[in-house]
PDB file of C-alpha atoms in Angstrom:
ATOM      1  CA  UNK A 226      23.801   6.071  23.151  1.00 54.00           C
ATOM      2  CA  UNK A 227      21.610   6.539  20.264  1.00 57.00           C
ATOM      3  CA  UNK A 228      17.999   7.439  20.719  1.00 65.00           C
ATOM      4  CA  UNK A 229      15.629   6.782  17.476  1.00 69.00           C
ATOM      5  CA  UNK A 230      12.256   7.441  16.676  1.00 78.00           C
ATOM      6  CA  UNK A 231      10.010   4.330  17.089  1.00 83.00           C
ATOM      7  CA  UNK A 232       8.197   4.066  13.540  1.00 89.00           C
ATOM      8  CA  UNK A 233       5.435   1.771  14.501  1.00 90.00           C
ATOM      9  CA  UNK A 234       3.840   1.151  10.969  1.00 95.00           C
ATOM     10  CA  UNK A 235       6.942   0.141   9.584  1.00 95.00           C
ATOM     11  CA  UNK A 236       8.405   0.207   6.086  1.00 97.00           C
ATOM     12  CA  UNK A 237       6.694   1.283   3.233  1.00 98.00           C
ATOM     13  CA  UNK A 238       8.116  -2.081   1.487  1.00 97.00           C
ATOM     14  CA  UNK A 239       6.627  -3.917   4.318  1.00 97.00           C
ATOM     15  CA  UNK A 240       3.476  -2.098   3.334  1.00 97.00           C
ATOM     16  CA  UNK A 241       3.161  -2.395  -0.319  1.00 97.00           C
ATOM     17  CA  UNK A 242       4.566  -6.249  -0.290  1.00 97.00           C
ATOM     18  CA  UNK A 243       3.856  -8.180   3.073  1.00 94.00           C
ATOM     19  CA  UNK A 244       0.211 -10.490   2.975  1.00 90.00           C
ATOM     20  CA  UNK A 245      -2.114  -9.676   6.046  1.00 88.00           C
ATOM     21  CA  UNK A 246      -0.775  -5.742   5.775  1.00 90.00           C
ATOM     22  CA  UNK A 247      -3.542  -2.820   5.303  1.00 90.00           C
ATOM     23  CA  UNK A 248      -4.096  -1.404   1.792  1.00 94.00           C
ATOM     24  CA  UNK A 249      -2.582   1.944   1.719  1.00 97.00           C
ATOM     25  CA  UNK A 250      -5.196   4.168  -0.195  1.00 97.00           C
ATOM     26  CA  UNK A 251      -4.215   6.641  -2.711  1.00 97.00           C
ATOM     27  CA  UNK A 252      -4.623   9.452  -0.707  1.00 96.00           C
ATOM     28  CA  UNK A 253      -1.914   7.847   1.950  1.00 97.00           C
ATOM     29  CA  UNK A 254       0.215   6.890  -1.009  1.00 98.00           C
ATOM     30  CA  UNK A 255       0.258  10.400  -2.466  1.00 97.00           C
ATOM     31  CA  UNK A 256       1.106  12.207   1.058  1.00 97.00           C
ATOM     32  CA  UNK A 257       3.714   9.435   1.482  1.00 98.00           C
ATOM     33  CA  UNK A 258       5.319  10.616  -2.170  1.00 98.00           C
ATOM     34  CA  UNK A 259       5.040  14.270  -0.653  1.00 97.00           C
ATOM     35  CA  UNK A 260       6.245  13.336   2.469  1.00 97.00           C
ATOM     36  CA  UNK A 261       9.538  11.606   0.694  1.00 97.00           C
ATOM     37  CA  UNK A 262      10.089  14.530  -1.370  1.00 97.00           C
ATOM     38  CA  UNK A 263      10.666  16.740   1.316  1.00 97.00           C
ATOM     39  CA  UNK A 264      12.483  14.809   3.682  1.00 96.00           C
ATOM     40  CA  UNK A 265      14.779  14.458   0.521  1.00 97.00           C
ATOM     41  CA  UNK A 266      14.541  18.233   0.030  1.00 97.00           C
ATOM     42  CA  UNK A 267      15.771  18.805   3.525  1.00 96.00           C
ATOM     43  CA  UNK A 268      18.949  16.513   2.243  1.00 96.00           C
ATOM     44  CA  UNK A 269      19.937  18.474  -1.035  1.00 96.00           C
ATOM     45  CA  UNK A 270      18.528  21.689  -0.668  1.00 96.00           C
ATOM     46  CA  UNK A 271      18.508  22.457   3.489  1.00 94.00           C
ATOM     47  CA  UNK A 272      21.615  20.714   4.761  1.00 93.00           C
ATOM     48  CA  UNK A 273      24.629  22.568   4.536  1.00 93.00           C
ATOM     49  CA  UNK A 274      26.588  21.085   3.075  1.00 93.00           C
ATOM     50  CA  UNK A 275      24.238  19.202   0.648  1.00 94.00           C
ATOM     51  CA  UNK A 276      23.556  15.407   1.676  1.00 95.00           C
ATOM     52  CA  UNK A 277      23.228  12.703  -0.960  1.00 95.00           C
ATOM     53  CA  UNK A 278      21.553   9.718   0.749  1.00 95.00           C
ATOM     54  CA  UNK A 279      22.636   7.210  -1.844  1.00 93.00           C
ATOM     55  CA  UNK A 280      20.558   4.234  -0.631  1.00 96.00           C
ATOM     56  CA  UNK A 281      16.801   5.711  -1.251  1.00 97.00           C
ATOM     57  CA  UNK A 282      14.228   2.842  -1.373  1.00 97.00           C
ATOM     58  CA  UNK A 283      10.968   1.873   0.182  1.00 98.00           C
ATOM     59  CA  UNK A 284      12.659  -0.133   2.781  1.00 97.00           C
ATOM     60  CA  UNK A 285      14.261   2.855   3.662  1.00 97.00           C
ATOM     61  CA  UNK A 286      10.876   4.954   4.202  1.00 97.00           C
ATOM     62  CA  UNK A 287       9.543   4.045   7.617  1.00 97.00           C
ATOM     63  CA  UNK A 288       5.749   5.932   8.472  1.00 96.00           C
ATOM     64  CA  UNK A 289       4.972   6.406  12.202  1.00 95.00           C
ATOM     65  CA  UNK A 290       1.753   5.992  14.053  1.00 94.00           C
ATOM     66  CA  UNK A 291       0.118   8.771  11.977  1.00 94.00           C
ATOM     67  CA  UNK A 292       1.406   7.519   8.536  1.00 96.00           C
ATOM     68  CA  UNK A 293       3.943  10.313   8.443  1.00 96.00           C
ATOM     69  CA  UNK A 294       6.783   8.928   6.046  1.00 96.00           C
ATOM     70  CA  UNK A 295      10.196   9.556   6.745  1.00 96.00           C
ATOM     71  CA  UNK A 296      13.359   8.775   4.663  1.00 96.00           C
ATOM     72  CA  UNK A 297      15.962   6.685   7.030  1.00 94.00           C
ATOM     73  CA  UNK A 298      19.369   4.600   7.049  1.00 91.00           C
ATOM     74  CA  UNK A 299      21.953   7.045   6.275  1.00 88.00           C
ATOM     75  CA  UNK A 300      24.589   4.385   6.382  1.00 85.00           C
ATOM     76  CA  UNK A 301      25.763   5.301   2.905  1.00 87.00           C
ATOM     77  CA  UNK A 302      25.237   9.030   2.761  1.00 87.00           C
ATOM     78  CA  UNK A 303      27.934  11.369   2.245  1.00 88.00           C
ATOM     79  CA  UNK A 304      28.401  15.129   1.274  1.00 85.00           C
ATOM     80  CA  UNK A 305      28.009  16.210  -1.819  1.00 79.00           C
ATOM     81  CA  UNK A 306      31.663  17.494  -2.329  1.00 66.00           C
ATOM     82  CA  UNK A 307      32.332  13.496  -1.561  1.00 62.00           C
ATOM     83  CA  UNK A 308      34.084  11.555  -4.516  1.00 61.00           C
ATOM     84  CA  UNK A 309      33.184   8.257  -4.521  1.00 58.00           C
ATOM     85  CA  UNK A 310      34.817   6.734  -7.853  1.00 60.00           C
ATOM     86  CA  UNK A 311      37.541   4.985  -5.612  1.00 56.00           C
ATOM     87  CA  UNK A 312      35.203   3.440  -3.356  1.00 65.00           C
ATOM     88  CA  UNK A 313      33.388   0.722  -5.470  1.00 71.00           C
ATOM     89  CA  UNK A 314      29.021   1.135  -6.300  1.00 81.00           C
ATOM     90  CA  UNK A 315      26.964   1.142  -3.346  1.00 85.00           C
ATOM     91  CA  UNK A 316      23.277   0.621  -3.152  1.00 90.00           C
ATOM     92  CA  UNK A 317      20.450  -1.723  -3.694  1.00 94.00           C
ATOM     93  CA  UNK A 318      19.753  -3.038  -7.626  1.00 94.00           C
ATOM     94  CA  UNK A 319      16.643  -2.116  -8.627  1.00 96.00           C
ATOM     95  CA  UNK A 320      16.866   1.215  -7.362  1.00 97.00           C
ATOM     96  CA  UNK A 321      20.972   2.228  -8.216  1.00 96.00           C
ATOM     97  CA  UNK A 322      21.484   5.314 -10.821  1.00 96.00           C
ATOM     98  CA  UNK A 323      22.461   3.281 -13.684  1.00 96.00           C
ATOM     99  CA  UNK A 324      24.638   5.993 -14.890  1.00 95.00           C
ATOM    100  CA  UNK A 325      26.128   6.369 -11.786  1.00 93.00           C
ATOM    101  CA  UNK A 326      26.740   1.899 -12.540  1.00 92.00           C
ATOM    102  CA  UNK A 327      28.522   3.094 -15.415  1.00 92.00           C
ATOM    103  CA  UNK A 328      30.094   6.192 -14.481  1.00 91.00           C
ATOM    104  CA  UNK A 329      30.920   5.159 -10.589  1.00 89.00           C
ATOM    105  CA  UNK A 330      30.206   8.801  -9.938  1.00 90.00           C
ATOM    106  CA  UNK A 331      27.058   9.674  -7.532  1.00 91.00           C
ATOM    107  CA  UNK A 332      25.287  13.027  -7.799  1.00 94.00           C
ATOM    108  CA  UNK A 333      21.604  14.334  -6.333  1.00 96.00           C
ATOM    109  CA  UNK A 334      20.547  13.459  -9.470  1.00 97.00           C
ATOM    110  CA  UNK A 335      21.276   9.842  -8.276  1.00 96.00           C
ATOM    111  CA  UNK A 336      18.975  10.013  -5.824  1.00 97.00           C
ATOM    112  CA  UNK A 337      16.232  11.506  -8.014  1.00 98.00           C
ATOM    113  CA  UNK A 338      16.137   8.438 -10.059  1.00 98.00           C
ATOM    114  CA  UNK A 339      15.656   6.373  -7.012  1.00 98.00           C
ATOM    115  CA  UNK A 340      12.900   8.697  -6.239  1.00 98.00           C
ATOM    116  CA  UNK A 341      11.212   7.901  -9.280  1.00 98.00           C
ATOM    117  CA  UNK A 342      11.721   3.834  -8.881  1.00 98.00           C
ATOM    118  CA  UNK A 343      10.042   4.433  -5.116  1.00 98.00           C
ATOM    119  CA  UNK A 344       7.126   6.550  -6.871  1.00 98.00           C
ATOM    120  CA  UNK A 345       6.086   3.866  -9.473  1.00 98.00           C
ATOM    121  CA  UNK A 346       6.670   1.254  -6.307  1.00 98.00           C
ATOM    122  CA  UNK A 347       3.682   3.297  -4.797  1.00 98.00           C
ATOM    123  CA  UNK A 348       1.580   3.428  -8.003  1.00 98.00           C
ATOM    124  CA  UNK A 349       1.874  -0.031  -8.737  1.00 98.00           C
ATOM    125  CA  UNK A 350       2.928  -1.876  -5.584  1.00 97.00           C
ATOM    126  CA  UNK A 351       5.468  -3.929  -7.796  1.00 97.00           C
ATOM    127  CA  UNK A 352       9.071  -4.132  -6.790  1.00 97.00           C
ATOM    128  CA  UNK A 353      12.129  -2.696  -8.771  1.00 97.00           C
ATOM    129  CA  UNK A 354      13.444  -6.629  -8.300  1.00 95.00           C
ATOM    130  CA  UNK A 355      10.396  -7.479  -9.892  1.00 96.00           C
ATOM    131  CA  UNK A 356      11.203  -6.444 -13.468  1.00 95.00           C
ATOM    132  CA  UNK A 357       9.204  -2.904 -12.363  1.00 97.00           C
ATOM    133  CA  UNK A 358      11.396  -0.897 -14.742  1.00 97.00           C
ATOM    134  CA  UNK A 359      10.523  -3.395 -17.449  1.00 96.00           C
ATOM    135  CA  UNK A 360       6.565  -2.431 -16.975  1.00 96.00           C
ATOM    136  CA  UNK A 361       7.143   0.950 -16.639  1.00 97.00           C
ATOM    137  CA  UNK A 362       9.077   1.101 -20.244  1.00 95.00           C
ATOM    138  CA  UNK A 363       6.235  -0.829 -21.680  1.00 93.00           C
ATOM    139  CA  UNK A 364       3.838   1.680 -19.565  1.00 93.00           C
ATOM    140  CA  UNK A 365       5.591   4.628 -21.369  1.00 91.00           C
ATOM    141  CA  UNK A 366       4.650   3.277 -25.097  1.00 88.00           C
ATOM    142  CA  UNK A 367       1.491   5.218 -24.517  1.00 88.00           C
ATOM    143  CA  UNK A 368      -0.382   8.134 -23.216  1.00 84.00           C
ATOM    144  CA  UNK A 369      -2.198   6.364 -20.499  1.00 91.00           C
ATOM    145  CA  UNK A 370      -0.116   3.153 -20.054  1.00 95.00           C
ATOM    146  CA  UNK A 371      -0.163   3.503 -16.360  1.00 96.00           C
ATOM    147  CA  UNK A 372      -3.157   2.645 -16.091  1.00 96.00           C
ATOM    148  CA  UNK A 373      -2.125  -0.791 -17.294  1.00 95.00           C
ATOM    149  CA  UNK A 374       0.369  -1.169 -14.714  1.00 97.00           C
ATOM    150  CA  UNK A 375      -1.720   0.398 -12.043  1.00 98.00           C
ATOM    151  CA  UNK A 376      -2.060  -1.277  -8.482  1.00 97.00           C
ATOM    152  CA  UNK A 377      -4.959  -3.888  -8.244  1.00 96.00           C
ATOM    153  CA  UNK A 378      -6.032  -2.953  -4.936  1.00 96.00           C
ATOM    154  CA  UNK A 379      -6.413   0.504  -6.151  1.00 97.00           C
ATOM    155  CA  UNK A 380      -8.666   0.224  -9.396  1.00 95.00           C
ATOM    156  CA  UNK A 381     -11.535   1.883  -8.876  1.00 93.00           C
ATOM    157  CA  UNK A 382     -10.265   3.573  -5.979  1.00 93.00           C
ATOM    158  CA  UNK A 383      -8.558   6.638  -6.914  1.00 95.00           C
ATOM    159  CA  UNK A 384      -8.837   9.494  -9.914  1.00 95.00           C
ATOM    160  CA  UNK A 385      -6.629   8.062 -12.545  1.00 96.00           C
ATOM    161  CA  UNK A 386      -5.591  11.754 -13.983  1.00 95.00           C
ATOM    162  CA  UNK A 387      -3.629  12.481 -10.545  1.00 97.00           C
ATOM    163  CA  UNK A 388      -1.969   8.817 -10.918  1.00 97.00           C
ATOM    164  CA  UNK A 389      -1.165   9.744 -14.468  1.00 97.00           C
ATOM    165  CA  UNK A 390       0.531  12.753 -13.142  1.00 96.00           C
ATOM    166  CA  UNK A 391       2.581  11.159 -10.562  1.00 97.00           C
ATOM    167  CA  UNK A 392       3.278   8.534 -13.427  1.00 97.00           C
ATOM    168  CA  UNK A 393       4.713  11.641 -14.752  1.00 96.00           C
ATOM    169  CA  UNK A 394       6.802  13.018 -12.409  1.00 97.00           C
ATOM    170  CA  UNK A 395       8.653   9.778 -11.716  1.00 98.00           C
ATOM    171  CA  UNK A 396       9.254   9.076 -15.206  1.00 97.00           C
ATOM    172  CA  UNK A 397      10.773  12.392 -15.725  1.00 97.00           C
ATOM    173  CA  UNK A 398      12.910  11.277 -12.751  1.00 98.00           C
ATOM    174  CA  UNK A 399      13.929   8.101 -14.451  1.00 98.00           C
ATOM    175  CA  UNK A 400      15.364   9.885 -17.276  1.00 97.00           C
ATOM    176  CA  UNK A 401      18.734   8.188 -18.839  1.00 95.00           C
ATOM    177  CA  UNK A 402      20.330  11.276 -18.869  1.00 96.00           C
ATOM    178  CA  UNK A 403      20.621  12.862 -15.105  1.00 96.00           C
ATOM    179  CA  UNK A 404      21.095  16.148 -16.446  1.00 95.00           C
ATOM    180  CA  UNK A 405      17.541  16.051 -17.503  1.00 97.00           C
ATOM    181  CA  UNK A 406      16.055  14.898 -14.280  1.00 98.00           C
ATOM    182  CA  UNK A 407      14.330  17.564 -12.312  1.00 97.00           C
ATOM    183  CA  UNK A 408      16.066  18.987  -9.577  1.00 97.00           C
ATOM    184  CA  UNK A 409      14.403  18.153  -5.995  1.00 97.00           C
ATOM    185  CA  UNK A 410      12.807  21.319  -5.348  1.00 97.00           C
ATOM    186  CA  UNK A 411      10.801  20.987  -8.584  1.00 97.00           C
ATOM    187  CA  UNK A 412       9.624  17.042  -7.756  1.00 97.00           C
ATOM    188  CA  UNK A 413       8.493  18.270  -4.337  1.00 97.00           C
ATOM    189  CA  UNK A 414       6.624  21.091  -6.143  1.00 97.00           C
ATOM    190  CA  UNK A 415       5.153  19.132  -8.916  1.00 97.00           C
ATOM    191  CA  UNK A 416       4.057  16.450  -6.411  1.00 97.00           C
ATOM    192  CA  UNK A 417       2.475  19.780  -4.019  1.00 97.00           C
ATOM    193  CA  UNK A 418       0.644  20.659  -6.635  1.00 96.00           C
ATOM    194  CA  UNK A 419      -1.085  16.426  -7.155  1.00 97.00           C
ATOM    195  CA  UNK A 420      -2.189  16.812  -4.196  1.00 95.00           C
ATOM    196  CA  UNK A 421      -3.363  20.101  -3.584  1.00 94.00           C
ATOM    197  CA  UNK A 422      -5.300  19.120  -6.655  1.00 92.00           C
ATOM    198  CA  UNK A 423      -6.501  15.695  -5.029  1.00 89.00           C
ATOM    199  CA  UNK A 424      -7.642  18.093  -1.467  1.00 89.00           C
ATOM    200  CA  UNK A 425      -9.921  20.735  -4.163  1.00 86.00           C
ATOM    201  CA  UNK A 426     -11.512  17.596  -5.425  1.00 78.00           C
ATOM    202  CA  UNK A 427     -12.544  16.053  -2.103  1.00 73.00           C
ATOM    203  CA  UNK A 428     -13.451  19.302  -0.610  1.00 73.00           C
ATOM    204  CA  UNK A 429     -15.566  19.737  -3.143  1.00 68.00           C
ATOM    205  CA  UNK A 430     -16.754  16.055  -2.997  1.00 58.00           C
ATOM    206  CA  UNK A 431     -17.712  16.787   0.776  1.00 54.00           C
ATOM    207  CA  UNK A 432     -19.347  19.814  -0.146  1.00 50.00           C
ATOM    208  CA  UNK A 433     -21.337  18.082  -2.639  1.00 49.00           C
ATOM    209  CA  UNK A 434     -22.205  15.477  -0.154  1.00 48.00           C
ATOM    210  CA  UNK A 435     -23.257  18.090   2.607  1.00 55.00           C
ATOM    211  CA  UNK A 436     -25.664  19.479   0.147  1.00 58.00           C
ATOM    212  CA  UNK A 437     -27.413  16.391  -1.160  1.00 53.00           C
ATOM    213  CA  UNK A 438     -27.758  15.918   2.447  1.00 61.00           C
ATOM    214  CA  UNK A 439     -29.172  19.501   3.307  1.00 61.00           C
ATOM    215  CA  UNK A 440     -31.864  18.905   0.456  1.00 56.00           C
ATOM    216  CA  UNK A 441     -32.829  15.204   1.967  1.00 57.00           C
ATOM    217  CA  UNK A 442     -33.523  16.783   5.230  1.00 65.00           C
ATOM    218  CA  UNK A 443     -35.427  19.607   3.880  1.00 62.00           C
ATOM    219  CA  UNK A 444     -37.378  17.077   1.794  1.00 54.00           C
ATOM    220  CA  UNK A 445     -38.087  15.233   5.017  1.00 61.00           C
ATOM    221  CA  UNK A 446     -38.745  18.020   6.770  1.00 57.00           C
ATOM    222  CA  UNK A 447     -40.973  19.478   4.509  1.00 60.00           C
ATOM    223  CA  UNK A 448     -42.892  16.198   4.248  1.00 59.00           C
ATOM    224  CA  UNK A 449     -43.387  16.085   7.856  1.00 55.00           C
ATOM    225  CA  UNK A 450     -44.822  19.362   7.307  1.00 57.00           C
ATOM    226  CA  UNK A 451     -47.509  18.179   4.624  1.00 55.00           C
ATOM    227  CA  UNK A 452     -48.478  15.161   6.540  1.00 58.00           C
ATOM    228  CA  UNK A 453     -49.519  17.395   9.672  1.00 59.00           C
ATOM    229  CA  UNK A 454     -51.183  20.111   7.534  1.00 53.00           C
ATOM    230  CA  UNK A 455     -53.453  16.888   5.775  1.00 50.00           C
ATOM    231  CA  UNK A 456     -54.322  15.490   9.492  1.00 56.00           C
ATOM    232  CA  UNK A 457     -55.004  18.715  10.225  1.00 55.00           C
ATOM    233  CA  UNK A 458     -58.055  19.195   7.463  1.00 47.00           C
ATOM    234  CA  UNK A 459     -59.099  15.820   8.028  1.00 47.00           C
ATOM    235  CA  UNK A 460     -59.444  16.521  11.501  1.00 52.00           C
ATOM    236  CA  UNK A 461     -61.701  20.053  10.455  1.00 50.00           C
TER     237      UNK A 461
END
């Protein structure tokens, strides 16, 4: 008998697409990224040998009760040493290595690209089925096309220079020639670094907050103070 984890938020497809679902903020969106990256990590870089999942997409990232993303369905996974040129393409279009479509040969660097197809899915919440990769092209015509292609429900709601930087990442991910994509290790790190960024900036956003808040008081405080010295002398 097989015992799973119960992931209780679901998907993250179910949470980008389905109506009546809560928005997932940037700052969920980015540790979901993170949280993909490693759990991908573990795969390539930790296992022994080296697993290539071969079906990465968002319907294959379920979160639990505390949003923690985790990268499931291992149904097409094999080892690395694995030669799978006899065996006919596997996957899901939208999200499939196209030079692994041409070449019928699956590497990590397959799953990289499908990494990059899951991180624009979270920075614009529109599926790879969707014509996504079509958008993203025309996103990549310019500097800061992303924002063009951005999510709605986030406009306004997160800092646009981390988004370009995930924007970033994933592209370099998408690159037509695998060779060229970045290894695992150096996503994970690259996407570390986002949001390490993204923490400074709302620490410092708190702190900023705490002291507006320190001044109001004393403000109040000290006008308290000058309304009982002025009864005071009227009193006298």
């Amino acid at each position: 008998m097989l015992i799973y984890e119960y992931m209780s938020n679901g998907s993250l497809a179910s949470l980008l697409y389905d109506e009546g679902r809560a928005v997932l903020s940037w700052d969920e969106r980015l540790q979901i990224a993170l949280d993909v990256t490693h759990g991908i990590e573990y795969l390539h870089e930790g296992a022994v040998p080296p697993i290539i999942h071969r079906d990465l997409k968002s319907a294959n990232i379920l979160l639990d009760k505390s949003m923690m993303a985790k990268v499931a369905d291992f149904g097409l996974s094999r080892e690395e040493a694995f030669d799978g040129r006899n065996s006919g393409l596997k996957g899901t279009y939208g999200y499939m290595d196209p030079d692994y479509i041409s070449s019928n040969k699956f590497t990590k660097k397959s799953d990289i690209y499908s990494l990059g197809i899951i991180l624009f899915e979270l920075i614009t919440a529109i599926h790879p089925q969707q014509n996504l990769i079509e958008y993203v092209n025309l996103a990549g015509m310019s500097s800061n096309g992303v924002d063009e292609i951005l999510d709605n429900k986030l406009v306004g709601e997160c800092n646009l220079e981390e988004v370009r930087l995930l924007a970033g990442v994933a592209h370099l991910c998408l690159h037509k020639t695998p060779r060229r994509r970045p290894s695992i290790g150096d996503v994970s790190l690259a996407i570390s670094k986002i949001k390490q960024q993204h923490l400074r900036k709302e620490n410092t956003m708190s702190f900023s907050i705490r002291n507006i808040t320190d001044v109001v008081r004393r403000i109040d405080h000290q006008q308290v103070e000058l309304s009982s010295m002025l009864t005071m002398k009227v009193r006298i």
